[in-house]
Amino acid sequence: MFIAIRDLRFAWGRFLLMAVVVGLVAFLTTLLSGLASGLVKNNISGLEELDFTHLSFEYGNKPSYRNSLIERDMWEGWRELEGVQALEPMGHSMFNARLMDNTSLDDVVLWGIEPGSFLEPQVQEGSGLVGAVENGVIISELLVERGLKLGDTFKLDRALTKLKVVGIVEELNIGHVPIVYMPIRKWQEATYGPPGYDGREKLPDILFDYATLIAMKIDPAVSAETLAEMDIDMGTLTVDRPGAYLASTGYREEIMTVQMIQGFLIIISAVVIGAFFTVWTIQRTQEIGLVKALGASNAYLMRDALGQVVMLMVAGVIVGVAIALQLGQVFVEGGFPFAMEIEAALAAALFLVLAGLAGSALSVRLITRVDPIIALGAQK
Amino acid sequence: MSLQIENVSLVLGDGEQQVKALDNVSALVEPGELIAVAGPSGAGKSSLLAVCGGLRQPTSGRVSIDGTEISGMKPAELTRVRREKIGFVFQLSNLVPALSALDQLLLLVHLQGRRPDNADREHARALLDEVDMSHRADRRPNQLSGGERQRVGIARALMTNPKIMLVDEPTSMLDHNRGHAIVELLAARCRDHKVATLMVTHDRGMLDVASRVFNILDGKLSEAA
């Protein structure tokens, strides 16, 4: 590193320019992945908050929240499996909601859950479903932004069911749509009952034998084969948490977009660094030949060159990531979905440095090929 | 017996393009002796240095430094021989651009895998002093004149206490007076440090300082009368 450090000082202008480029790439990588993972988190925040290990859908090619229909036999069947520590049928349906003055609240997802069960979220404001009025619901904070308050009543299009806000949770969504948590019985009435049902006539019992999903907590000791056999017996399709996320609308595509952006940025970084160090090495051919003639081994010169790459990359990446995280904080305060864990930022930074090293592989190869004999004879 | 060349031939190129760059060359350079090899360009001067410095393997014949034969060694071994036993003085400006004059010398310590200690620093400063460059020790090559660079080059060549010194056209970019001063300095340093020195030059005005003079022409070496 003797020459490398002095090179940095001697040709500081060039290296500074390059560090700025590296910094910008690191900045972009961090900022975009922060924004993207904020978006991704925003998609499935409701699922992230839900306390389950497995979700069962109706059997099909792939799990679908929209098309799944589960019968009582299925969840009662699952309940008998050894290792199922908790189980609740759960309703999932999407409605357009309106305030009583017909102001639109846009789409909401109704989640029908057993009040007081492990599926009920912790409210920030108001009360839970247990002991609340029969049509009481807990809403995602996103609906507060759309105009709902604690104690307000709103109605669902088509079903014409009127619901009363008794509790508010943080912003919990699925497929970016805010969630309304309600007692599963009320959910079954709203989803399967006649429009405008007001509770005065008795609905057929069979309505209450259906739900959308089975949410379960299953002992990790239960094998995948056992679950697969159960699926066949019950006509269900059971997925773990990542599987449940992937089933959410748009989640898979969003994850792929995020990974593609990061991948491209890392490739760009490798190419830019590679190009810079290749040109730099070609410019230094004479000097490399000289130092080899003086007795430098290839290993010495390679260490020197790679050390230079690492110093440049680390400096650029640290500055770029730091600025992006600062700006991300501003975004968070401004209400943008920006999410960046320190581990993820560090991993991206490490990847960038590795990409720089990979990109400089060509220049290192050039170094090994310089013939020290060029130190003899006339120059320049 | 410090630098011994025995019946060395070097054939470059292949097929019909073959050129005999060195043709059965023999010479012996004793410690403290400065041997000058003069000849026009293309006569084989650079090839002679390349073979003595382990930068090219001779096609036939032997090169020995301090009794150890280097012809036939592997590239990595030759790199070590260059690092430990040979001091090179190149044509003008063959210094590392980013390094100060003092660092040019200390680089050789690094190449040996050590961090320079105080003794190394004192040694380097003493050598710079010998070539009247201690007052410019912190200057980089681009801040030095041609003659000054060549002085630093001589000090660098002596830094590792080499057995032999190989000098390539030391005066090519200097006017006669400055060039002559450099060669005189070189001769004095090689006497004081007991280094066997082989200098190639096309400048016949520099030959008076040499202990012995050889002529080279078409790859053949002959001692001048």
Coordinates of C-alpha atoms in Angstrom, one line a residue:
Chain A
M1 CA 0.0 0.0 0.0
F2 CA 3.1 2.2 0.0
I3 CA 2.6 3.4 -3.5
A4 CA -1.2 3.2 -3.4
I5 CA -1.6 5.7 -0.6
R6 CA 0.8 8.1 -2.2
D7 CA -1.0 7.7 -5.6
L8 CA -4.2 8.7 -3.9
R9 CA -2.5 11.8 -2.6
F10 CA -0.6 12.6 -5.8
A11 CA -3.6 12.1 -8.2
W12 CA -6.2 13.2 -5.7
G13 CA -8.3 15.0 -8.3
R14 CA -8.9 11.9 -10.3
F15 CA -9.6 9.8 -7.3
L16 CA -11.9 12.3 -5.7
L17 CA -13.9 12.4 -8.9
M18 CA -14.1 8.7 -8.9
A19 CA -15.0 8.6 -5.2
V20 CA -17.9 11.0 -6.0
V21 CA -19.1 8.7 -8.7
V22 CA -18.9 5.7 -6.3
G23 CA -20.7 7.8 -3.7
L24 CA -23.5 8.7 -6.1
V25 CA -24.0 5.0 -7.0
A26 CA -24.0 4.1 -3.3
F27 CA -26.4 7.0 -2.6
L28 CA -28.8 5.8 -5.3
T29 CA -28.6 2.2 -4.3
T30 CA -29.4 3.0 -0.7
L31 CA -32.1 5.6 -1.4
L32 CA -33.9 3.5 -4.0
S33 CA -33.8 0.3 -2.0
G34 CA -35.0 2.3 1.1
L35 CA -37.9 3.7 -0.9
A36 CA -38.6 0.3 -2.6
S37 CA -38.5 -1.7 0.7
G38 CA -40.7 1.0 2.2
L39 CA -43.1 0.4 -0.6
V40 CA -42.8 -3.4 -0.1
K41 CA -43.4 -3.1 3.6
N42 CA -46.3 -0.8 3.0
N43 CA -47.9 -3.6 0.9
I44 CA -47.8 -6.3 3.6
S45 CA -47.7 -4.4 6.9
G46 CA -51.0 -6.0 8.0
L47 CA -49.5 -9.5 7.4
E48 CA -46.3 -8.6 9.2
E49 CA -48.3 -7.5 12.2
L50 CA -50.4 -10.7 12.2
D51 CA -49.3 -13.3 14.7
F52 CA -49.3 -16.6 12.7
T53 CA -46.8 -19.2 11.4
H54 CA -49.0 -20.6 8.6
L55 CA -51.9 -19.6 6.5
S56 CA -54.2 -22.1 4.7
F57 CA -55.9 -21.1 1.5
E58 CA -58.4 -23.1 -0.5
Y59 CA -56.5 -25.5 -2.7
G60 CA -55.4 -24.0 -6.0
N61 CA -52.4 -23.4 -8.2
K62 CA -51.3 -20.6 -6.0
P63 CA -52.6 -19.0 -2.8
S64 CA -55.1 -16.3 -3.5
Y65 CA -56.7 -14.0 -0.9
R66 CA -59.4 -13.0 -3.3
N67 CA -60.6 -16.4 -4.5
S68 CA -60.1 -18.6 -1.5
L69 CA -63.1 -20.1 0.2
I70 CA -62.7 -22.3 3.4
E71 CA -65.4 -24.5 5.0
R72 CA -65.8 -25.3 8.6
D73 CA -64.8 -28.9 8.0
M74 CA -61.4 -27.8 6.8
W75 CA -60.6 -25.7 9.9
E76 CA -62.1 -28.2 12.2
G77 CA -59.9 -30.8 10.5
W78 CA -56.8 -28.8 10.8
R79 CA -57.6 -28.1 14.5
E80 CA -57.2 -31.8 15.2
L81 CA -53.6 -32.0 13.9
E82 CA -51.1 -32.4 16.6
G83 CA -48.7 -29.4 16.8
V84 CA -51.4 -26.8 15.8
Q85 CA -51.1 -24.5 18.8
A86 CA -53.6 -22.0 17.8
L87 CA -56.1 -21.7 14.9
E88 CA -58.7 -19.3 13.8
P89 CA -60.7 -19.0 10.6
M90 CA -60.3 -15.6 9.1
G91 CA -62.3 -13.6 6.5
H92 CA -60.8 -11.5 3.8
S93 CA -62.9 -9.4 1.4
M94 CA -62.5 -6.1 -0.3
F95 CA -65.2 -3.4 -0.4
N96 CA -65.6 0.2 -1.4
A97 CA -66.3 2.2 1.7
R98 CA -68.1 5.5 2.2
L99 CA -68.7 8.0 4.9
M100 CA -72.4 8.4 5.7
D101 CA -72.4 11.6 3.6
N102 CA -71.3 9.4 0.7
T103 CA -67.7 10.8 0.7
S104 CA -65.7 7.9 -0.7
L105 CA -63.1 6.2 1.5
D106 CA -61.8 4.2 -1.4
D107 CA -61.1 0.4 -1.1
V108 CA -60.8 -1.2 2.2
V109 CA -60.0 -4.9 3.1
L110 CA -62.3 -6.4 5.7
W111 CA -60.6 -8.9 7.9
G112 CA -63.0 -11.0 9.9
I113 CA -61.4 -12.3 13.1
E114 CA -62.5 -13.8 16.3
P115 CA -62.5 -10.9 18.9
G116 CA -59.8 -11.3 21.5
S117 CA -58.0 -14.0 19.5
F118 CA -54.4 -14.0 18.6
L119 CA -55.3 -12.3 15.3
E120 CA -56.6 -9.1 16.9
P121 CA -54.1 -6.2 16.7
Q122 CA -53.1 -4.0 19.5
V123 CA -54.9 -0.7 19.2
Q124 CA -53.2 2.7 19.4
E125 CA -56.3 4.5 20.2
G126 CA -59.8 3.5 21.3
S127 CA -60.6 0.0 22.4
G128 CA -60.5 -3.6 21.0
L129 CA -63.3 -5.7 19.6
V130 CA -64.1 -7.5 22.8
G131 CA -67.0 -5.8 24.6
A132 CA -67.5 -3.3 21.8
V133 CA -70.7 -2.6 20.0
E134 CA -71.9 -5.5 17.7
N135 CA -70.8 -3.5 14.5
G136 CA -67.6 -2.1 16.0
V137 CA -64.4 -2.2 14.0
I138 CA -60.7 -1.4 14.3
I139 CA -59.3 0.6 11.4
S140 CA -55.9 1.1 9.9
E141 CA -54.5 4.6 10.5
L142 CA -54.5 5.2 6.7
L143 CA -58.3 5.5 6.9
V144 CA -57.9 8.3 9.5
E145 CA -55.9 10.2 6.8
R146 CA -58.8 9.5 4.5
G147 CA -61.3 11.2 6.9
L148 CA -62.4 8.6 9.5
K149 CA -62.3 9.3 13.2
L150 CA -62.9 7.3 16.4
G151 CA -66.6 6.9 16.9
D152 CA -67.5 7.6 13.2
T153 CA -69.8 5.3 11.3
F154 CA -69.2 4.4 7.7
K155 CA -70.9 2.0 5.2
L156 CA -69.8 -0.6 2.7
D157 CA -71.0 -0.4 -0.9
R158 CA -73.1 -3.3 -2.1
A159 CA -73.5 -4.8 1.4
L160 CA -74.7 -1.5 2.8
T161 CA -73.5 -2.7 6.2
K162 CA -72.8 0.2 8.6
L163 CA -69.7 -0.1 10.7
K164 CA -68.6 2.0 13.7
V165 CA -64.9 2.8 14.4
V166 CA -64.0 1.7 18.0
G167 CA -60.3 1.4 17.6
I168 CA -57.4 2.6 15.5
V169 CA -54.1 0.7 14.8
E170 CA -51.0 1.9 13.0
E171 CA -51.0 1.9 9.2
L172 CA -51.7 -1.8 8.5
N173 CA -52.4 -2.8 4.9
I174 CA -52.5 -5.7 2.6
G175 CA -51.8 -5.2 -1.1
H176 CA -51.5 -1.4 -0.1
V177 CA -55.2 -1.4 0.9
P178 CA -56.0 -0.4 4.5
I179 CA -57.5 -3.1 6.7
V180 CA -60.7 -2.9 8.7
Y181 CA -60.7 -5.5 11.5
M182 CA -64.2 -6.8 12.5
P183 CA -65.7 -9.7 14.3
I184 CA -65.8 -12.7 12.0
R185 CA -69.5 -13.2 12.5
K186 CA -70.2 -9.6 11.3
W187 CA -67.8 -10.2 8.5
Q188 CA -69.7 -13.3 7.3
E189 CA -73.0 -11.3 7.4
A190 CA -71.5 -8.5 5.4
T191 CA -69.8 -10.7 2.9
Y192 CA -72.3 -13.5 2.4
G193 CA -75.6 -12.0 3.7
P194 CA -78.1 -10.0 1.8
P195 CA -77.4 -6.3 1.0
G196 CA -78.6 -4.0 3.7
Y197 CA -79.0 -6.8 6.3
D198 CA -79.9 -5.2 9.6
G199 CA -79.9 -8.2 11.9
R200 CA -83.7 -8.3 12.4
E201 CA -84.2 -11.6 10.5
K202 CA -82.2 -14.8 11.2
L203 CA -79.7 -15.7 8.6
P204 CA -79.2 -19.4 7.6
D205 CA -76.6 -21.1 9.7
I206 CA -74.7 -22.2 6.7
L207 CA -73.4 -18.7 6.1
F208 CA -71.3 -19.0 9.2
D209 CA -69.6 -22.2 8.0
Y210 CA -67.5 -20.2 5.6
A211 CA -64.4 -18.1 5.8
T212 CA -61.4 -17.2 3.5
L213 CA -58.4 -18.4 5.3
I214 CA -57.2 -20.4 8.3
A215 CA -54.6 -18.6 10.3
M216 CA -52.5 -21.0 12.5
K217 CA -49.6 -21.2 14.9
I218 CA -48.0 -24.5 14.2
D219 CA -45.1 -26.0 16.2
P220 CA -41.9 -25.8 14.1
A221 CA -41.4 -29.5 14.8
V222 CA -44.3 -30.4 12.5
S223 CA -42.7 -31.6 9.3
A224 CA -43.4 -30.2 5.8
E225 CA -44.6 -33.6 4.7
T226 CA -47.2 -33.7 7.5
L227 CA -48.5 -30.3 6.3
A228 CA -48.6 -31.4 2.7
E229 CA -50.6 -34.5 3.6
M230 CA -53.0 -32.4 5.6
D231 CA -53.4 -30.1 2.6
I232 CA -54.4 -33.1 0.5
D233 CA -56.8 -34.4 3.1
M234 CA -58.4 -31.0 3.8
G235 CA -58.3 -29.5 0.2
T236 CA -56.2 -26.6 1.4
L237 CA -53.0 -24.9 0.4
T238 CA -50.9 -24.0 3.4
V239 CA -48.0 -21.5 3.2
D240 CA -45.6 -20.1 5.7
R241 CA -45.1 -16.4 6.4
P242 CA -43.0 -15.6 3.3
G243 CA -45.5 -17.6 1.2
A244 CA -48.3 -15.5 2.7
Y245 CA -46.4 -12.3 1.8
L246 CA -45.9 -13.5 -1.8
A247 CA -49.6 -14.2 -2.2
S248 CA -50.3 -10.5 -1.5
T249 CA -51.2 -8.6 -4.7
G250 CA -48.1 -6.9 -6.3
Y251 CA -45.7 -8.1 -3.6
R252 CA -43.8 -10.5 -5.8
E253 CA -43.4 -7.9 -8.6
E254 CA -42.4 -5.2 -6.1
I255 CA -39.7 -7.5 -4.6
M256 CA -38.4 -8.3 -8.0
T257 CA -38.3 -4.6 -9.0
V258 CA -36.3 -3.8 -5.9
Q259 CA -33.9 -6.6 -6.5
M260 CA -33.5 -5.7 -10.2
I261 CA -32.7 -2.1 -9.3
Q262 CA -30.2 -3.1 -6.8
G263 CA -28.7 -5.6 -9.2
F264 CA -28.3 -3.1 -11.9
L265 CA -26.8 -0.5 -9.6
I266 CA -24.2 -3.1 -8.4
I267 CA -23.4 -4.0 -12.0
I268 CA -23.1 -0.4 -13.0
S269 CA -20.8 0.2 -10.0
A270 CA -18.6 -2.8 -11.0
V271 CA -18.4 -1.6 -14.6
V272 CA -17.6 2.0 -13.7
I273 CA -14.9 1.0 -11.2
G274 CA -13.5 -1.5 -13.6
A275 CA -13.3 1.0 -16.4
F276 CA -11.6 3.6 -14.2
F277 CA -9.0 1.2 -12.8
T278 CA -8.3 -0.3 -16.2
V279 CA -7.6 3.2 -17.7
W280 CA -5.6 4.1 -14.6
T281 CA -3.5 0.9 -14.8
I282 CA -2.9 1.4 -18.5
Q283 CA -1.7 4.9 -17.7
R284 CA 0.7 3.5 -15.1
T285 CA 2.1 0.7 -17.3
Q286 CA 5.5 2.4 -17.4
E287 CA 5.6 2.8 -13.6
I288 CA 4.4 -0.8 -13.0
G289 CA 7.2 -2.1 -15.3
L290 CA 9.7 0.0 -13.4
V291 CA 8.6 -1.2 -10.0
K292 CA 8.7 -4.8 -11.3
A293 CA 12.2 -4.3 -12.6
L294 CA 13.2 -3.0 -9.1
G295 CA 12.0 -6.3 -7.8
A296 CA 8.3 -6.0 -7.0
S297 CA 6.4 -9.2 -7.2
N298 CA 3.0 -9.5 -8.9
A299 CA 1.5 -10.2 -5.5
Y300 CA 2.9 -6.9 -4.1
L301 CA 1.5 -4.9 -7.0
M302 CA -1.9 -6.6 -6.8
R303 CA -2.2 -6.0 -3.1
D304 CA -1.3 -2.4 -3.8
A305 CA -3.9 -2.0 -6.5
L306 CA -6.7 -3.8 -4.7
G307 CA -6.0 -1.8 -1.6
Q308 CA -6.4 1.3 -3.6
V309 CA -9.8 0.0 -4.9
V310 CA -11.0 -0.8 -1.4
M311 CA -10.0 2.6 0.0
L312 CA -11.7 4.4 -2.8
M313 CA -14.8 2.3 -2.6
V314 CA -15.1 2.4 1.1
A315 CA -14.7 6.1 1.2
G316 CA -17.2 6.7 -1.6
V317 CA -19.7 4.2 -0.2
I318 CA -19.7 5.5 3.4
V319 CA -20.4 9.0 2.2
G320 CA -23.0 7.9 -0.3
V321 CA -24.9 5.7 2.2
A322 CA -24.7 8.2 5.0
I323 CA -26.2 11.0 2.8
A324 CA -28.9 8.6 1.6
L325 CA -29.9 7.5 5.1
Q326 CA -30.1 11.2 6.2
L327 CA -32.4 12.0 3.3
G328 CA -34.4 8.8 4.0
Q329 CA -35.0 10.2 7.5
V330 CA -36.4 13.3 5.9
F331 CA -38.7 11.2 3.8
V332 CA -39.9 9.2 6.8
E333 CA -40.7 12.5 8.6
G334 CA -42.5 13.6 5.4
G335 CA -44.7 10.5 5.5
F336 CA -43.1 8.7 2.5
P337 CA -42.8 5.0 2.8
F338 CA -39.0 4.7 3.3
A339 CA -37.7 1.8 5.2
M340 CA -34.0 0.9 5.6
E341 CA -32.6 -1.4 8.2
I342 CA -29.0 -0.8 9.1
E343 CA -28.2 -4.5 8.2
A344 CA -29.7 -4.1 4.7
A345 CA -27.8 -0.8 4.1
L346 CA -24.5 -2.5 5.3
A347 CA -25.1 -5.5 3.1
A348 CA -25.7 -3.3 0.0
A349 CA -22.6 -1.3 0.9
L350 CA -20.6 -4.5 1.2
F351 CA -21.9 -5.7 -2.1
L352 CA -20.9 -2.4 -3.8
V353 CA -17.3 -2.8 -2.5
L354 CA -17.2 -6.4 -3.7
A355 CA -18.6 -5.3 -7.0
G356 CA -15.8 -2.7 -7.2
L357 CA -13.2 -5.4 -6.5
A358 CA -14.7 -7.7 -9.2
G359 CA -14.7 -4.8 -11.6
S360 CA -11.1 -4.1 -11.0
A361 CA -10.2 -7.8 -11.7
L362 CA -9.3 -6.8 -15.3
S363 CA -6.9 -4.1 -14.2
V364 CA -5.2 -6.5 -11.8
R365 CA -4.8 -8.9 -14.7
L366 CA -3.2 -6.2 -16.7
I367 CA -0.7 -5.6 -13.9
T368 CA 0.4 -9.2 -14.0
R369 CA 1.0 -8.9 -17.7
V370 CA 3.4 -5.9 -17.7
D371 CA 6.9 -7.0 -18.7
P372 CA 9.5 -5.3 -16.5
I373 CA 11.8 -5.0 -19.5
I374 CA 10.0 -1.8 -20.5
A375 CA 11.9 -0.1 -17.8
L376 CA 15.0 -0.3 -20.0
G377 CA 15.5 1.9 -23.1
A378 CA 14.0 5.2 -24.0
Q379 CA 10.8 6.6 -22.6
K380 CA 8.3 9.2 -23.3
Chain B
M1 CA 34.0 -12.0 -9.0
S2 CA 30.8 -10.0 -9.0
L3 CA 29.2 -10.1 -12.4
Q4 CA 30.3 -12.8 -14.8
I5 CA 29.0 -13.2 -18.3
E6 CA 30.1 -16.3 -20.1
N7 CA 29.4 -17.1 -23.8
V8 CA 26.0 -15.5 -23.7
S9 CA 23.9 -15.4 -26.8
L10 CA 20.4 -14.0 -27.1
V11 CA 18.2 -14.7 -30.1
L12 CA 15.1 -12.6 -30.4
G13 CA 12.1 -13.3 -32.6
D14 CA 11.4 -16.5 -34.4
G15 CA 11.6 -18.0 -37.9
E16 CA 13.0 -15.8 -40.6
Q17 CA 12.6 -12.8 -38.2
Q18 CA 15.3 -14.1 -35.9
V19 CA 17.9 -11.6 -34.8
K20 CA 21.0 -12.4 -32.8
A21 CA 20.8 -9.5 -30.2
L22 CA 23.8 -10.9 -28.3
D23 CA 26.4 -13.1 -30.0
N24 CA 28.7 -15.1 -27.7
V25 CA 29.4 -12.4 -25.3
S26 CA 31.7 -12.8 -22.3
A27 CA 32.8 -10.3 -19.7
L28 CA 33.8 -10.1 -16.1
V29 CA 33.1 -7.0 -13.9
E30 CA 34.9 -6.9 -10.5
P31 CA 33.6 -5.1 -7.4
G32 CA 34.3 -1.4 -7.5
E33 CA 34.8 -1.5 -11.2
L34 CA 32.8 0.6 -13.7
I35 CA 32.7 -1.0 -17.1
A36 CA 31.3 1.1 -19.9
V37 CA 29.8 -0.5 -23.0
A38 CA 29.5 1.8 -25.9
G39 CA 27.7 1.3 -29.2
P40 CA 25.1 2.8 -31.5
S41 CA 21.4 2.1 -30.9
G42 CA 20.3 -1.4 -31.9
A43 CA 23.8 -2.8 -31.2
G44 CA 22.6 -4.9 -28.3
K45 CA 23.2 -2.6 -25.3
S46 CA 19.7 -3.0 -23.9
S47 CA 19.8 -6.8 -24.5
L48 CA 23.0 -7.0 -22.5
L49 CA 21.4 -5.2 -19.6
A50 CA 18.3 -7.2 -19.8
V51 CA 20.2 -10.5 -19.7
C52 CA 22.4 -9.3 -16.8
G53 CA 19.4 -8.0 -14.9
G54 CA 17.4 -11.2 -15.2
L55 CA 14.8 -9.5 -17.4
R56 CA 15.5 -11.8 -20.3
Q57 CA 16.8 -15.4 -20.3
P58 CA 19.8 -15.8 -22.5
T59 CA 19.4 -18.3 -25.3
S60 CA 22.7 -19.9 -24.4
G61 CA 25.5 -19.1 -22.0
R62 CA 25.7 -18.2 -18.3
V63 CA 25.2 -15.1 -16.2
S64 CA 26.4 -15.2 -12.6
I65 CA 26.0 -12.6 -9.9
D66 CA 28.3 -13.0 -6.9
G67 CA 29.0 -16.6 -7.9
T68 CA 25.4 -17.5 -8.3
E69 CA 24.1 -18.4 -11.7
I70 CA 20.9 -16.6 -12.5
S71 CA 20.4 -17.9 -16.1
G72 CA 17.8 -20.6 -15.8
M73 CA 16.1 -19.3 -12.7
K74 CA 12.3 -19.0 -12.5
P75 CA 10.7 -15.6 -12.9
A76 CA 9.8 -15.3 -9.2
E77 CA 13.4 -16.1 -8.2
L78 CA 14.7 -13.5 -10.7
T79 CA 12.4 -11.0 -9.2
R80 CA 14.0 -11.7 -5.8
V81 CA 17.5 -11.5 -7.3
R82 CA 16.7 -8.1 -8.8
R83 CA 15.3 -6.9 -5.5
E84 CA 18.2 -8.1 -3.4
K85 CA 21.4 -8.1 -5.5
I86 CA 21.0 -5.7 -8.4
G87 CA 20.8 -1.9 -8.4
F88 CA 19.3 -0.4 -11.5
V89 CA 19.9 3.1 -12.8
F90 CA 17.5 3.8 -15.7
Q91 CA 17.2 6.5 -18.2
L92 CA 15.9 9.8 -17.1
S93 CA 12.6 10.1 -15.3
N94 CA 12.3 6.4 -14.4
L95 CA 11.1 7.3 -10.9
V96 CA 7.7 6.5 -9.5
P97 CA 5.7 9.7 -10.1
A98 CA 3.8 9.8 -6.8
L99 CA 6.8 9.3 -4.5
S100 CA 9.2 11.8 -3.0
A101 CA 12.9 11.4 -3.5
L102 CA 13.2 9.8 -0.1
D103 CA 10.3 7.5 -0.7
Q104 CA 11.8 6.3 -4.0
L105 CA 14.6 4.8 -1.8
L106 CA 12.3 3.5 1.0
L107 CA 10.1 1.8 -1.6
L108 CA 12.8 -0.8 -2.0
V109 CA 12.6 -1.6 1.7
H110 CA 8.8 -2.1 1.2
L111 CA 9.5 -4.4 -1.8
Q112 CA 11.5 -6.6 0.5
G113 CA 8.5 -7.0 2.7
R114 CA 9.6 -4.8 5.6
R115 CA 8.4 -1.4 7.0
P116 CA 11.3 1.0 6.9
D117 CA 12.8 1.6 10.3
N118 CA 14.9 4.4 11.5
A119 CA 18.1 2.7 10.3
D120 CA 16.6 2.4 6.8
R121 CA 15.6 6.1 6.9
E122 CA 19.1 7.1 8.0
H123 CA 20.7 4.9 5.3
A124 CA 18.4 6.5 2.7
R125 CA 19.2 10.0 3.8
A126 CA 22.9 9.3 3.9
L127 CA 22.7 8.0 0.3
L128 CA 20.8 11.1 -0.8
D129 CA 23.5 13.2 0.9
E130 CA 26.1 11.3 -1.1
V131 CA 24.5 12.4 -4.3
D132 CA 23.9 16.0 -3.0
M133 CA 20.1 15.5 -2.9
S134 CA 19.4 15.6 0.8
H135 CA 18.0 19.1 0.5
R136 CA 15.4 17.9 -2.1
A137 CA 14.4 14.7 -0.3
D138 CA 10.7 15.6 -0.1
R139 CA 10.3 16.5 -3.7
R140 CA 8.5 14.4 -6.3
P141 CA 10.0 13.7 -9.7
N142 CA 7.9 16.4 -11.4
Q143 CA 9.6 18.9 -9.0
L144 CA 13.1 17.8 -9.9
S145 CA 15.4 18.6 -12.9
G146 CA 16.7 15.9 -15.1
G147 CA 20.1 15.8 -13.4
E148 CA 18.5 15.7 -10.0
R149 CA 16.3 12.8 -10.9
Q150 CA 19.3 10.9 -12.1
R151 CA 21.0 11.5 -8.8
V152 CA 18.0 10.2 -7.0
G153 CA 18.1 7.2 -9.3
I154 CA 21.8 6.5 -8.4
A155 CA 21.0 6.7 -4.6
R156 CA 18.1 4.4 -5.1
A157 CA 20.3 1.8 -6.9
L158 CA 22.6 1.7 -3.9
M159 CA 19.8 1.5 -1.3
T160 CA 19.8 -2.3 -1.0
N161 CA 23.6 -2.6 -0.9
P162 CA 23.5 -4.5 -4.2
K163 CA 26.3 -6.7 -5.5
I164 CA 26.1 -5.3 -9.0
M165 CA 24.7 -2.1 -10.6
L166 CA 23.3 -1.9 -14.1
V167 CA 23.2 1.5 -15.6
D168 CA 21.2 2.3 -18.8
E169 CA 22.1 5.4 -20.7
P170 CA 22.4 7.6 -17.7
T171 CA 23.1 10.8 -19.6
S172 CA 20.8 10.5 -22.6
M173 CA 18.7 13.5 -21.6
L174 CA 21.4 15.7 -20.1
D175 CA 23.8 18.2 -21.6
H176 CA 27.4 17.2 -21.7
N177 CA 28.6 18.9 -18.5
R178 CA 25.7 17.7 -16.4
G179 CA 25.9 14.2 -17.9
H180 CA 29.6 14.0 -17.2
A181 CA 29.1 15.1 -13.6
I182 CA 26.5 12.3 -13.2
V183 CA 28.8 9.7 -14.6
E184 CA 31.7 10.8 -12.4
L185 CA 29.4 10.6 -9.4
L186 CA 28.4 7.1 -10.5
A187 CA 32.0 6.0 -10.8
A188 CA 32.8 7.4 -7.3
R189 CA 29.8 5.7 -5.7
C190 CA 30.5 2.4 -7.3
R191 CA 34.1 2.5 -6.1
D192 CA 33.1 3.5 -2.5
H193 CA 30.4 0.9 -2.3
K194 CA 32.5 -1.8 -4.0
V195 CA 29.8 -2.5 -6.5
A196 CA 30.5 -4.1 -9.9
T197 CA 28.9 -1.7 -12.3
L198 CA 28.0 -2.2 -16.0
M199 CA 27.0 1.0 -17.8
V200 CA 25.8 1.1 -21.4
T201 CA 25.9 4.4 -23.3
H202 CA 26.0 5.7 -26.8
D203 CA 27.8 8.8 -25.6
R204 CA 31.5 8.4 -26.1
G205 CA 32.2 11.5 -24.1
M206 CA 31.5 9.6 -20.9
L207 CA 34.0 6.8 -21.4
D208 CA 36.9 8.5 -19.7
V209 CA 35.5 7.8 -16.2
A210 CA 35.2 4.0 -16.8
S211 CA 37.7 1.5 -15.5
R212 CA 37.5 -0.4 -18.8
V213 CA 35.6 0.3 -22.0
F214 CA 33.9 -2.3 -24.3
N215 CA 32.4 -1.7 -27.7
I216 CA 29.3 -3.5 -28.8
L217 CA 28.2 -3.9 -32.4
D218 CA 25.7 -6.3 -33.9
G219 CA 25.6 -8.2 -30.6
K220 CA 29.4 -8.7 -30.4
L221 CA 31.3 -7.4 -27.5
S222 CA 35.0 -6.4 -27.8
E223 CA 37.3 -4.6 -25.3
A224 CA 38.5 -1.3 -26.5
A225 CA 42.2 -0.8 -26.7

